[in-house]
Amino acid sequence: MTTENRGTKAIYPGTFDPLTNGHLDLIARGAKIVDELVVAVLRNTQKGTPLFTVPERVEMLQEATQGMAHVSIATFDGLLVDFARTQGARAVLRGIRAISDYEYEFQMAMMNRKLAPELETLFMMPAEKYTYVSSRLIKGVFELGGDVSSLVPSNVEARLKAKVPGKNA
Ligand code: PNS
């Protein structure tokens, strides 16, 4: 009898600046098909200055995923494949919303496969109603006074209101 853990652990990596309902939908879907899902926030993003700090993004994720079984939140730096290896993960979970996501995701998945052939990338589609939602659009719309309440969890909306003074306060 082996004591080896054969449960499938997957990493769901991202910037999460901020978490959207699309991300949350994917987390819920992913958690249903793997035994353990680690949502991993990249610490040193090359996407410019984030709106939220890493601790804030982690807190928002923790609050929103409270009560979701088999989901944990972590941060990582450097190569995703190195983090996945230290975690003992067998898969990376990524969301695909539209064809426009495909090229970037394909390149990333192939590069990760080159670096770590044992690691599989799993793609899942979020609910249709979130296919156009991105963190970048959420920030842009919110900053201009638009209502994003149905597109982000309520804790994220509250933090946006606290962080971005003005039209939505
Ligand atoms: O939410 P994002 O910004 O689309 O997530 C991108 C992320 C964090 C998955 C990607 O930038 C990443 O994995 N960065 C870590 C560095 C790395 O491993 N690069 C090589 C993969 S091509």
GROMACS .gro file of N, CA and C and ligand atoms in nm:
model
  529
    1MET      N    1   0.085  -0.120   0.000
    1MET     CA    2   0.000   0.000   0.000
    1MET      C    3   0.089   0.125   0.000
    2THR      N    4   0.060   0.214  -0.092
    2THR     CA    5   0.144   0.333  -0.103
    2THR      C    6   0.083   0.448  -0.022
    3THR      N    7   0.172   0.532   0.029
    3THR     CA    8   0.123   0.650   0.101
    3THR      C    9   0.130   0.774   0.012
    4GLU      N   10   0.172   0.750  -0.114
    4GLU     CA   11   0.185   0.863  -0.205
    4GLU      C   12   0.048   0.929  -0.227
    5ASN      N   13   0.048   1.061  -0.224
    5ASN     CA   14  -0.076   1.133  -0.246
    5ASN      C   15  -0.102   1.144  -0.396
    6ARG      N   16  -0.207   1.077  -0.444
    6ARG     CA   17  -0.237   1.079  -0.587
    6ARG      C   18  -0.340   1.185  -0.622
    7GLY      N   19  -0.376   1.266  -0.522
    7GLY     CA   20  -0.472   1.372  -0.551
    7GLY      C   21  -0.413   1.473  -0.648
    8THR      N   22  -0.496   1.528  -0.732
    8THR     CA   23  -0.448   1.626  -0.829
    8THR      C   24  -0.451   1.765  -0.769
    9LYS      N   25  -0.332   1.824  -0.766
    9LYS     CA   26  -0.322   1.961  -0.718
    9LYS      C   27  -0.296   2.050  -0.838
   10ALA      N   28  -0.368   2.159  -0.847
   10ALA     CA   29  -0.348   2.251  -0.958
   10ALA      C   30  -0.322   2.392  -0.904
   11ILE      N   31  -0.248   2.468  -0.985
   11ILE     CA   32  -0.222   2.608  -0.952
   11ILE      C   33  -0.304   2.694  -1.047
   12TYR      N   34  -0.375   2.791  -0.991
   12TYR     CA   35  -0.444   2.890  -1.075
   12TYR      C   36  -0.369   3.023  -1.056
   13PRO      N   37  -0.275   3.053  -1.148
   13PRO     CA   38  -0.192   3.171  -1.129
   13PRO      C   39  -0.253   3.295  -1.194
   14GLY      N   40  -0.215   3.411  -1.143
   14GLY     CA   41  -0.262   3.534  -1.207
   14GLY      C   42  -0.217   3.656  -1.132
   15THR      N   43  -0.259   3.770  -1.186
   15THR     CA   44  -0.227   3.899  -1.123
   15THR      C   45  -0.337   3.937  -1.024
   16PHE      N   46  -0.461   3.910  -1.063
   16PHE     CA   47  -0.577   3.933  -0.976
   16PHE      C   48  -0.581   4.077  -0.922
   17ASP      N   49  -0.567   4.172  -1.014
   17ASP     CA   50  -0.564   4.314  -0.974
   17ASP      C   51  -0.681   4.390  -1.033
   18PRO      N   52  -0.803   4.374  -0.983
   18PRO     CA   53  -0.841   4.289  -0.870
   18PRO      C   54  -0.910   4.161  -0.920
   19LEU      N   55  -0.944   4.078  -0.823
   19LEU     CA   56  -1.027   3.959  -0.846
   19LEU      C   57  -1.160   4.001  -0.908
   20THR      N   58  -1.205   3.926  -1.008
   20THR     CA   59  -1.337   3.954  -1.068
   20THR      C   60  -1.428   3.832  -1.048
   21ASN      N   61  -1.554   3.851  -1.082
   21ASN     CA   62  -1.645   3.736  -1.075
   21ASN      C   63  -1.608   3.629  -1.177
   22GLY      N   64  -1.541   3.670  -1.284
   22GLY     CA   65  -1.493   3.572  -1.383
   22GLY      C   66  -1.387   3.481  -1.321
   23HIS      N   67  -1.293   3.542  -1.247
   23HIS     CA   68  -1.192   3.461  -1.177
   23HIS      C   69  -1.259   3.367  -1.077
   24LEU      N   70  -1.354   3.424  -1.003
   24LEU     CA   71  -1.419   3.346  -0.897
   24LEU      C   72  -1.497   3.227  -0.954
   25ASP      N   73  -1.559   3.252  -1.068
   25ASP     CA   74  -1.632   3.147  -1.138
   25ASP      C   75  -1.536   3.035  -1.179
   26LEU      N   76  -1.418   3.075  -1.226
   26LEU     CA   77  -1.320   2.975  -1.268
   26LEU      C   78  -1.264   2.897  -1.149
   27ILE      N   79  -1.246   2.967  -1.038
   27ILE     CA   80  -1.197   2.900  -0.916
   27ILE      C   81  -1.299   2.793  -0.874
   28ALA      N   82  -1.427   2.830  -0.876
   28ALA     CA   83  -1.531   2.734  -0.836
   28ALA      C   84  -1.535   2.614  -0.932
   29ARG      N   85  -1.522   2.641  -1.060
   29ARG     CA   86  -1.521   2.530  -1.157
   29ARG      C   87  -1.398   2.442  -1.139
   30GLY      N   88  -1.283   2.505  -1.121
   30GLY     CA   89  -1.158   2.431  -1.105
   30GLY      C   90  -1.161   2.345  -0.979
   31ALA      N   91  -1.213   2.402  -0.872
   31ALA     CA   92  -1.214   2.331  -0.743
   31ALA      C   93  -1.303   2.206  -0.749
   32LYS      N   94  -1.394   2.204  -0.846
   32LYS     CA   95  -1.482   2.086  -0.860
   32LYS      C   96  -1.411   1.969  -0.927
   33ILE      N   97  -1.306   2.000  -1.005
   33ILE     CA   98  -1.245   1.890  -1.081
   33ILE      C   99  -1.105   1.851  -1.034
   34VAL      N  100  -1.044   1.933  -0.949
   34VAL     CA  101  -0.914   1.891  -0.893
   34VAL      C  102  -0.932   1.874  -0.742
   35ASP      N  103  -0.837   1.804  -0.680
   35ASP     CA  104  -0.850   1.778  -0.537
   35ASP      C  105  -0.805   1.897  -0.454
   36GLU      N  106  -0.713   1.974  -0.509
   36GLU     CA  107  -0.661   2.090  -0.437
   36GLU      C  108  -0.630   2.199  -0.536
   37LEU      N  109  -0.682   2.317  -0.513
   37LEU     CA  110  -0.656   2.429  -0.605
   37LEU      C  111  -0.586   2.541  -0.528
   38VAL      N  112  -0.466   2.575  -0.575
   38VAL     CA  113  -0.391   2.684  -0.513
   38VAL      C  114  -0.400   2.806  -0.604
   39VAL      N  115  -0.468   2.908  -0.558
   39VAL     CA  116  -0.476   3.033  -0.635
   39VAL      C  117  -0.351   3.112  -0.602
   40ALA      N  118  -0.269   3.140  -0.702
   40ALA     CA  119  -0.137   3.198  -0.676
   40ALA      C  120  -0.123   3.336  -0.739
   41VAL      N  121  -0.099   3.434  -0.655
   41VAL     CA  122  -0.085   3.573  -0.700
   41VAL      C  123   0.063   3.599  -0.732
   42LEU      N  124   0.087   3.645  -0.856
   42LEU     CA  125   0.224   3.678  -0.895
   42LEU      C  126   0.268   3.804  -0.821
   43ARG      N  127   0.383   3.797  -0.753
   43ARG     CA  128   0.428   3.912  -0.673
   43ARG      C  129   0.487   4.023  -0.760
   44ASN      N  130   0.572   3.986  -0.858
   44ASN     CA  131   0.638   4.090  -0.938
   44ASN      C  132   0.582   4.093  -1.079
   45THR      N  133   0.469   4.158  -1.094
   45THR     CA  134   0.409   4.160  -1.227
   45THR      C  135   0.483   4.258  -1.318
   46GLN      N  136   0.486   4.224  -1.447
   46GLN     CA  137   0.547   4.315  -1.544
   46GLN      C  138   0.440   4.399  -1.612
   47LYS      N  139   0.321   4.398  -1.554
   47LYS     CA  140   0.208   4.467  -1.617
   47LYS      C  141   0.199   4.614  -1.574
   48GLY      N  142   0.304   4.669  -1.518
   48GLY     CA  143   0.297   4.807  -1.469
   48GLY      C  144   0.257   4.810  -1.323
   49THR      N  145   0.229   4.930  -1.274
   49THR     CA  146   0.199   4.943  -1.131
   49THR      C  147   0.058   4.894  -1.102
   50PRO      N  148   0.046   4.794  -1.015
   50PRO     CA  149  -0.088   4.744  -0.985
   50PRO      C  150  -0.168   4.844  -0.900
   51LEU      N  151  -0.299   4.834  -0.905
   51LEU     CA  152  -0.383   4.920  -0.822
   51LEU      C  153  -0.377   4.872  -0.677
   52PHE      N  154  -0.384   4.742  -0.658
   52PHE     CA  155  -0.385   4.684  -0.523
   52PHE      C  156  -0.250   4.619  -0.492
   53THR      N  157  -0.209   4.628  -0.367
   53THR     CA  158  -0.085   4.561  -0.325
   53THR      C  159  -0.108   4.410  -0.324
   54VAL      N  160   0.001   4.336  -0.320
   54VAL     CA  161  -0.013   4.190  -0.316
   54VAL      C  162  -0.092   4.146  -0.190
   55PRO      N  163  -0.059   4.199  -0.069
   55PRO     CA  164  -0.138   4.159   0.048
   55PRO      C  165  -0.287   4.190   0.033
   56GLU      N  166  -0.318   4.304  -0.030
   56GLU     CA  167  -0.460   4.338  -0.051
   56GLU      C  168  -0.526   4.237  -0.145
   57ARG      N  169  -0.455   4.201  -0.251
   57ARG     CA  170  -0.511   4.105  -0.347
   57ARG      C  171  -0.530   3.967  -0.282
   58VAL      N  172  -0.434   3.931  -0.198
   58VAL     CA  173  -0.446   3.802  -0.127
   58VAL      C  174  -0.567   3.806  -0.033
   59GLU      N  175  -0.582   3.917   0.039
   59GLU     CA  176  -0.696   3.928   0.133
   59GLU      C  177  -0.829   3.920   0.059
   60MET      N  178  -0.837   3.990  -0.054
   60MET     CA  179  -0.962   3.987  -0.131
   60MET      C  180  -0.994   3.844  -0.176
   61LEU      N  181  -0.891   3.773  -0.219
   61LEU     CA  182  -0.910   3.634  -0.261
   61LEU      C  183  -0.953   3.547  -0.142
   62GLN      N  184  -0.886   3.569  -0.029
   62GLN     CA  185  -0.920   3.488   0.089
   62GLN      C  186  -1.065   3.512   0.131
   63GLU      N  187  -1.104   3.639   0.133
   63GLU     CA  188  -1.242   3.672   0.172
   63GLU      C  189  -1.342   3.608   0.076
   64ALA      N  190  -1.314   3.620  -0.053
   64ALA     CA  191  -1.412   3.575  -0.153
   64ALA      C  192  -1.419   3.423  -0.166
   65THR      N  193  -1.312   3.355  -0.126
   65THR     CA  194  -1.313   3.208  -0.142
   65THR      C  195  -1.338   3.137  -0.009
   66GLN      N  196  -1.366   3.216   0.095
   66GLN     CA  197  -1.396   3.157   0.224
   66GLN      C  198  -1.510   3.057   0.210
   67GLY      N  199  -1.495   2.942   0.263
   67GLY     CA  200  -1.603   2.845   0.253
   67GLY      C  201  -1.595   2.758   0.129
   68MET      N  202  -1.503   2.790   0.038
   68MET     CA  203  -1.485   2.703  -0.080
   68MET      C  204  -1.388   2.593  -0.040
   69ALA      N  205  -1.434   2.470  -0.048
   69ALA     CA  206  -1.349   2.357  -0.008
   69ALA      C  207  -1.234   2.339  -0.106
   70HIS      N  208  -1.120   2.298  -0.055
   70HIS     CA  209  -1.002   2.261  -0.135
   70HIS      C  210  -0.937   2.378  -0.208
   71VAL      N  211  -0.967   2.501  -0.165
   71VAL     CA  212  -0.907   2.618  -0.231
   71VAL      C  213  -0.818   2.690  -0.130
   72SER      N  214  -0.694   2.719  -0.170
   72SER     CA  215  -0.607   2.799  -0.085
   72SER      C  216  -0.543   2.910  -0.167
   73ILE      N  217  -0.492   3.010  -0.098
   73ILE     CA  218  -0.434   3.127  -0.165
   73ILE      C  219  -0.286   3.135  -0.130
   74ALA      N  220  -0.204   3.163  -0.232
   74ALA     CA  221  -0.060   3.175  -0.211
   74ALA      C  222  -0.007   3.287  -0.300
   75THR      N  223   0.120   3.320  -0.282
   75THR     CA  224   0.185   3.414  -0.374
   75THR      C  225   0.309   3.345  -0.432
   76PHE      N  226   0.353   3.394  -0.546
   76PHE     CA  227   0.477   3.337  -0.601
   76PHE      C  228   0.553   3.442  -0.680
   77ASP      N  229   0.678   3.412  -0.701
   77ASP     CA  230   0.770   3.498  -0.773
   77ASP      C  231   0.850   3.410  -0.867
   78GLY      N  232   0.907   3.467  -0.970
   78GLY     CA  233   0.990   3.385  -1.058
   78GLY      C  234   0.903   3.302  -1.151
   79LEU      N  235   0.959   3.189  -1.192
   79LEU     CA  236   0.887   3.106  -1.289
   79LEU      C  237   0.771   3.031  -1.225
   80LEU      N  238   0.660   3.031  -1.296
   80LEU     CA  239   0.543   2.957  -1.249
   80LEU      C  240   0.574   2.807  -1.234
   81VAL      N  241   0.651   2.754  -1.330
   81VAL     CA  242   0.679   2.609  -1.324
   81VAL      C  243   0.759   2.573  -1.199
   82ASP      N  244   0.847   2.664  -1.155
   82ASP     CA  245   0.925   2.638  -1.033
   82ASP      C  246   0.832   2.635  -0.911
   83PHE      N  247   0.738   2.731  -0.910
   83PHE     CA  248   0.643   2.734  -0.799
   83PHE      C  249   0.557   2.607  -0.800
   84ALA      N  250   0.513   2.569  -0.921
   84ALA     CA  251   0.429   2.449  -0.932
   84ALA      C  252   0.503   2.326  -0.880
   85ARG      N  253   0.632   2.318  -0.913
   85ARG     CA  254   0.713   2.204  -0.866
   85ARG      C  255   0.725   2.204  -0.715
   86THR      N  256   0.753   2.320  -0.656
   86THR     CA  257   0.769   2.323  -0.510
   86THR      C  258   0.636   2.288  -0.441
   87GLN      N  259   0.527   2.314  -0.509
   87GLN     CA  260   0.395   2.283  -0.453
   87GLN      C  261   0.354   2.138  -0.479
   88GLY      N  262   0.428   2.070  -0.564
   88GLY     CA  263   0.389   1.934  -0.600
   88GLY      C  264   0.264   1.932  -0.687
   89ALA      N  265   0.244   2.039  -0.764
   89ALA     CA  266   0.123   2.047  -0.848
   89ALA      C  267   0.145   1.975  -0.980
   90ARG      N  268   0.037   1.918  -1.034
   90ARG     CA  269   0.045   1.847  -1.161
   90ARG      C  270  -0.016   1.926  -1.275
   91ALA      N  271  -0.082   2.034  -1.241
   91ALA     CA  272  -0.150   2.110  -1.346
   91ALA      C  273  -0.155   2.259  -1.313
   92VAL      N  274  -0.168   2.337  -1.421
   92VAL     CA  275  -0.190   2.481  -1.412
   92VAL      C  276  -0.328   2.505  -1.471
   93LEU      N  277  -0.409   2.580  -1.401
   93LEU     CA  278  -0.543   2.612  -1.451
   93LEU      C  279  -0.542   2.754  -1.506
   94ARG      N  280  -0.598   2.770  -1.626
   94ARG     CA  281  -0.612   2.904  -1.684
   94ARG      C  282  -0.750   2.916  -1.747
   95GLY      N  283  -0.800   3.038  -1.748
   95GLY     CA  284  -0.930   3.063  -1.809
   95GLY      C  285  -0.911   3.118  -1.950
   96ILE      N  286  -1.001   3.075  -2.037
   96ILE     CA  287  -1.003   3.130  -2.173
   96ILE      C  288  -1.140   3.193  -2.192
   97ARG      N  289  -1.142   3.322  -2.220
   97ARG     CA  290  -1.271   3.389  -2.235
   97ARG      C  291  -1.312   3.397  -2.382
   98ALA      N  292  -1.217   3.428  -2.467
   98ALA     CA  293  -1.249   3.449  -2.608
   98ALA      C  294  -1.128   3.409  -2.690
   99ILE      N  295  -1.147   3.407  -2.823
   99ILE     CA  296  -1.037   3.370  -2.912
   99ILE      C  297  -0.916   3.459  -2.887
  100SER      N  298  -0.942   3.585  -2.852
  100SER     CA  299  -0.832   3.680  -2.830
  100SER      C  300  -0.740   3.636  -2.716
  101ASP      N  301  -0.789   3.558  -2.624
  101ASP     CA  302  -0.702   3.508  -2.515
  101ASP      C  303  -0.612   3.395  -2.564
  102TYR      N  304  -0.655   3.332  -2.673
  102TYR     CA  305  -0.596   3.204  -2.709
  102TYR      C  306  -0.446   3.209  -2.738
  103GLU      N  307  -0.405   3.309  -2.817
  103GLU     CA  308  -0.266   3.311  -2.861
  103GLU      C  309  -0.169   3.324  -2.743
  104TYR      N  310  -0.200   3.417  -2.655
  104TYR     CA  311  -0.117   3.439  -2.536
  104TYR      C  312  -0.116   3.315  -2.448
  105GLU      N  313  -0.233   3.259  -2.428
  105GLU     CA  314  -0.243   3.140  -2.342
  105GLU      C  315  -0.171   3.021  -2.404
  106PHE      N  316  -0.183   3.008  -2.536
  106PHE     CA  317  -0.116   2.898  -2.606
  106PHE      C  318   0.035   2.909  -2.590
  107GLN      N  319   0.087   3.030  -2.613
  107GLN     CA  320   0.233   3.051  -2.599
  107GLN      C  321   0.280   3.020  -2.458
  108MET      N  322   0.202   3.068  -2.361
  108MET     CA  323   0.242   3.046  -2.222
  108MET      C  324   0.238   2.896  -2.188
  109ALA      N  325   0.134   2.830  -2.232
  109ALA     CA  326   0.121   2.686  -2.203
  109ALA      C  327   0.234   2.607  -2.267
  110MET      N  328   0.270   2.644  -2.391
  110MET     CA  329   0.378   2.572  -2.460
  110MET      C  330   0.513   2.599  -2.394
  111MET      N  331   0.535   2.725  -2.355
  111MET     CA  332   0.661   2.757  -2.287
  111MET      C  333   0.669   2.683  -2.154
  112ASN      N  334   0.559   2.681  -2.081
  112ASN     CA  335   0.559   2.609  -1.953
  112ASN      C  336   0.582   2.459  -1.974
  113ARG      N  337   0.527   2.406  -2.085
  113ARG     CA  338   0.548   2.263  -2.115
  113ARG      C  339   0.695   2.236  -2.149
  114LYS      N  340   0.756   2.331  -2.220
  114LYS     CA  341   0.897   2.317  -2.255
  114LYS      C  342   0.982   2.315  -2.126
  115LEU      N  343   0.945   2.403  -2.034
  115LEU     CA  344   1.022   2.415  -1.909
  115LEU      C  345   0.992   2.301  -1.812
  116ALA      N  346   0.869   2.252  -1.816
  116ALA     CA  347   0.829   2.146  -1.722
  116ALA      C  348   0.731   2.051  -1.790
  117PRO      N  349   0.784   1.954  -1.866
  117PRO     CA  350   0.697   1.866  -1.946
  117PRO      C  351   0.595   1.787  -1.863
  118GLU      N  352   0.621   1.771  -1.736
  118GLU     CA  353   0.530   1.692  -1.652
  118GLU      C  354   0.407   1.772  -1.607
  119LEU      N  355   0.411   1.901  -1.631
  119LEU     CA  356   0.302   1.988  -1.585
  119LEU      C  357   0.202   2.013  -1.698
  120GLU      N  358   0.076   1.985  -1.674
  120GLU     CA  359  -0.026   2.009  -1.778
  120GLU      C  360  -0.097   2.141  -1.753
  121THR      N  361  -0.135   2.207  -1.861
  121THR     CA  362  -0.218   2.327  -1.847
  121THR      C  363  -0.362   2.289  -1.878
  122LEU      N  364  -0.451   2.321  -1.787
  122LEU     CA  365  -0.594   2.295  -1.807
  122LEU      C  366  -0.663   2.427  -1.838
  123PHE      N  367  -0.738   2.430  -1.946
  123PHE     CA  368  -0.813   2.550  -1.979
  123PHE      C  369  -0.960   2.528  -1.948
  124MET      N  370  -1.019   2.628  -1.886
  124MET     CA  371  -1.164   2.621  -1.861
  124MET      C  372  -1.225   2.754  -1.904
  125MET      N  373  -1.351   2.748  -1.941
  125MET     CA  374  -1.420   2.871  -1.979
  125MET      C  375  -1.508   2.919  -1.866
  126PRO      N  376  -1.503   3.048  -1.835
  126PRO     CA  377  -1.592   3.099  -1.732
  126PRO      C  378  -1.736   3.104  -1.783
  127ALA      N  379  -1.830   3.129  -1.695
  127ALA     CA  380  -1.970   3.145  -1.736
  127ALA      C  381  -1.978   3.252  -1.845
  128GLU      N  382  -2.069   3.229  -1.939
  128GLU     CA  383  -2.084   3.322  -2.052
  128GLU      C  384  -2.097   3.467  -2.010
  129LYS      N  385  -2.170   3.490  -1.899
  129LYS     CA  386  -2.196   3.628  -1.858
  129LYS      C  387  -2.069   3.701  -1.814
  130TYR      N  388  -1.958   3.628  -1.798
  130TYR     CA  389  -1.833   3.693  -1.757
  130TYR      C  390  -1.728   3.692  -1.868
  131THR      N  391  -1.766   3.652  -1.989
  131THR     CA  392  -1.664   3.633  -2.093
  131THR      C  393  -1.597   3.764  -2.135
  132TYR      N  394  -1.658   3.876  -2.107
  132TYR     CA  395  -1.596   4.004  -2.146
  132TYR      C  396  -1.530   4.074  -2.028
  133VAL      N  397  -1.534   4.012  -1.910
  133VAL     CA  398  -1.486   4.078  -1.788
  133VAL      C  399  -1.335   4.057  -1.772
  134SER      N  400  -1.264   4.167  -1.750
  134SER     CA  401  -1.121   4.158  -1.717
  134SER      C  402  -1.091   4.258  -1.606
  135SER      N  403  -0.985   4.233  -1.532
  135SER     CA  404  -0.946   4.326  -1.425
  135SER      C  405  -0.919   4.465  -1.482
  136ARG      N  406  -0.856   4.466  -1.599
  136ARG     CA  407  -0.822   4.596  -1.661
  136ARG      C  408  -0.948   4.677  -1.693
  137LEU      N  409  -1.049   4.611  -1.751
  137LEU     CA  410  -1.173   4.681  -1.783
  137LEU      C  411  -1.246   4.725  -1.655
  138ILE      N  412  -1.246   4.638  -1.555
  138ILE     CA  413  -1.313   4.671  -1.428
  138ILE      C  414  -1.255   4.800  -1.371
  139LYS      N  415  -1.121   4.807  -1.367
  139LYS     CA  416  -1.056   4.927  -1.311
  139LYS      C  417  -1.090   5.050  -1.393
  140GLY      N  418  -1.084   5.036  -1.524
  140GLY     CA  419  -1.110   5.149  -1.613
  140GLY      C  420  -1.252   5.200  -1.598
  141VAL      N  421  -1.348   5.108  -1.597
  141VAL     CA  422  -1.489   5.147  -1.588
  141VAL      C  423  -1.518   5.207  -1.450
  142PHE      N  424  -1.464   5.144  -1.347
  142PHE     CA  425  -1.490   5.193  -1.211
  142PHE      C  426  -1.433   5.334  -1.193
  143GLU      N  427  -1.312   5.356  -1.243
  143GLU     CA  428  -1.249   5.488  -1.228
  143GLU      C  429  -1.330   5.597  -1.295
  144LEU      N  430  -1.407   5.560  -1.398
  144LEU     CA  431  -1.488   5.659  -1.468
  144LEU      C  432  -1.631   5.665  -1.416
  145GLY      N  433  -1.656   5.598  -1.303
  145GLY     CA  434  -1.787   5.608  -1.238
  145GLY      C  435  -1.886   5.501  -1.278
  146GLY      N  436  -1.843   5.401  -1.354
  146GLY     CA  437  -1.935   5.295  -1.398
  146GLY      C  438  -1.965   5.195  -1.287
  147ASP      N  439  -2.081   5.131  -1.298
  147ASP     CA  440  -2.126   5.033  -1.199
  147ASP      C  441  -2.068   4.896  -1.232
  148VAL      N  442  -1.985   4.843  -1.143
  148VAL     CA  443  -1.926   4.711  -1.168
  148VAL      C  444  -1.977   4.608  -1.065
  149SER      N  445  -2.084   4.645  -0.994
  149SER     CA  446  -2.127   4.564  -0.879
  149SER      C  447  -2.164   4.420  -0.916
  150SER      N  448  -2.208   4.397  -1.039
  150SER     CA  449  -2.244   4.258  -1.075
  150SER      C  450  -2.125   4.183  -1.136
  151LEU      N  451  -2.012   4.248  -1.143
  151LEU     CA  452  -1.897   4.187  -1.211
  151LEU      C  453  -1.781   4.154  -1.118
  152VAL      N  454  -1.788   4.205  -0.994
  152VAL     CA  455  -1.684   4.173  -0.894
  152VAL      C  456  -1.752   4.133  -0.765
  153PRO      N  457  -1.684   4.054  -0.681
  153PRO     CA  458  -1.743   4.021  -0.551
  153PRO      C  459  -1.762   4.149  -0.469
  154SER      N  460  -1.856   4.146  -0.374
  154SER     CA  461  -1.889   4.269  -0.299
  154SER      C  462  -1.769   4.322  -0.220
  155ASN      N  463  -1.683   4.233  -0.172
  155ASN     CA  464  -1.566   4.283  -0.096
  155ASN      C  465  -1.470   4.358  -0.188
  156VAL      N  466  -1.464   4.316  -0.314
  156VAL     CA  467  -1.376   4.384  -0.410
  156VAL      C  468  -1.436   4.521  -0.444
  157GLU      N  469  -1.567   4.526  -0.460
  157GLU     CA  470  -1.630   4.654  -0.490
  157GLU      C  471  -1.605   4.752  -0.376
  158ALA      N  472  -1.618   4.703  -0.251
  158ALA     CA  473  -1.595   4.790  -0.135
  158ALA      C  474  -1.451   4.841  -0.134
  159ARG      N  475  -1.357   4.755  -0.170
  159ARG     CA  476  -1.216   4.798  -0.171
  159ARG      C  477  -1.188   4.895  -0.286
  160LEU      N  478  -1.257   4.874  -0.398
  160LEU     CA  479  -1.240   4.969  -0.508
  160LEU      C  480  -1.289   5.107  -0.464
  161LYS      N  481  -1.403   5.109  -0.393
  161LYS     CA  482  -1.459   5.236  -0.347
  161LYS      C  483  -1.363   5.305  -0.251
  162ALA      N  484  -1.298   5.227  -0.167
  162ALA     CA  485  -1.205   5.284  -0.069
  162ALA      C  486  -1.076   5.330  -0.137
  163LYS      N  487  -1.037   5.261  -0.242
  163LYS     CA  488  -0.908   5.286  -0.307
  163LYS      C  489  -0.915   5.397  -0.411
  164VAL      N  490  -1.027   5.399  -0.483
  164VAL     CA  491  -1.040   5.495  -0.594
  164VAL      C  492  -1.140   5.602  -0.556
  165PRO      N  493  -1.090   5.718  -0.509
  165PRO     CA  494  -1.182   5.820  -0.465
  165PRO      C  495  -1.255   5.882  -0.585
  166GLY      N  496  -1.366   5.943  -0.556
  166GLY     CA  497  -1.433   6.014  -0.665
  166GLY      C  498  -1.571   5.964  -0.694
  167LYS      N  499  -1.596   5.941  -0.821
  167LYS     CA  500  -1.733   5.922  -0.871
  167LYS      C  501  -1.812   5.809  -0.804
  168ASN      N  502  -1.740   5.707  -0.759
  168ASN     CA  503  -1.812   5.592  -0.704
  168ASN      C  504  -1.816   5.588  -0.552
  169ALA      N  505  -1.758   5.687  -0.487
  169ALA     CA  506  -1.743   5.683  -0.340
  169ALA      C  507  -1.878   5.686  -0.272
  170PNS     O1  508  -0.352   3.719  -1.473
  170PNS     P1  509  -0.238   3.721  -1.570
  170PNS     O2  510  -0.165   3.852  -1.558
  170PNS     O3  511  -0.282   3.691  -1.710
  170PNS     O4  512  -0.136   3.604  -1.526
  170PNS     C1  513  -0.013   3.587  -1.593
  170PNS     C2  514   0.076   3.487  -1.518
  170PNS     C3  515   0.096   3.530  -1.374
  170PNS     C4  516   0.011   3.352  -1.521
  170PNS     C5  517   0.211   3.481  -1.595
  170PNS     O5  518   0.259   3.610  -1.615
  170PNS     C6  519   0.318   3.399  -1.522
  170PNS     O6  520   0.305   3.280  -1.506
  170PNS     N1  521   0.423   3.467  -1.476
  170PNS     C7  522   0.533   3.404  -1.404
  170PNS     C8  523   0.661   3.406  -1.485
  170PNS     C9  524   0.671   3.286  -1.576
  170PNS     O7  525   0.662   3.173  -1.536
  170PNS     N2  526   0.690   3.314  -1.706
  170PNS    C10  527   0.705   3.211  -1.805
  170PNS    C11  528   0.569   3.160  -1.855
  170PNS     S1  529   0.552   3.200  -2.022
   0.00000   0.00000   0.00000
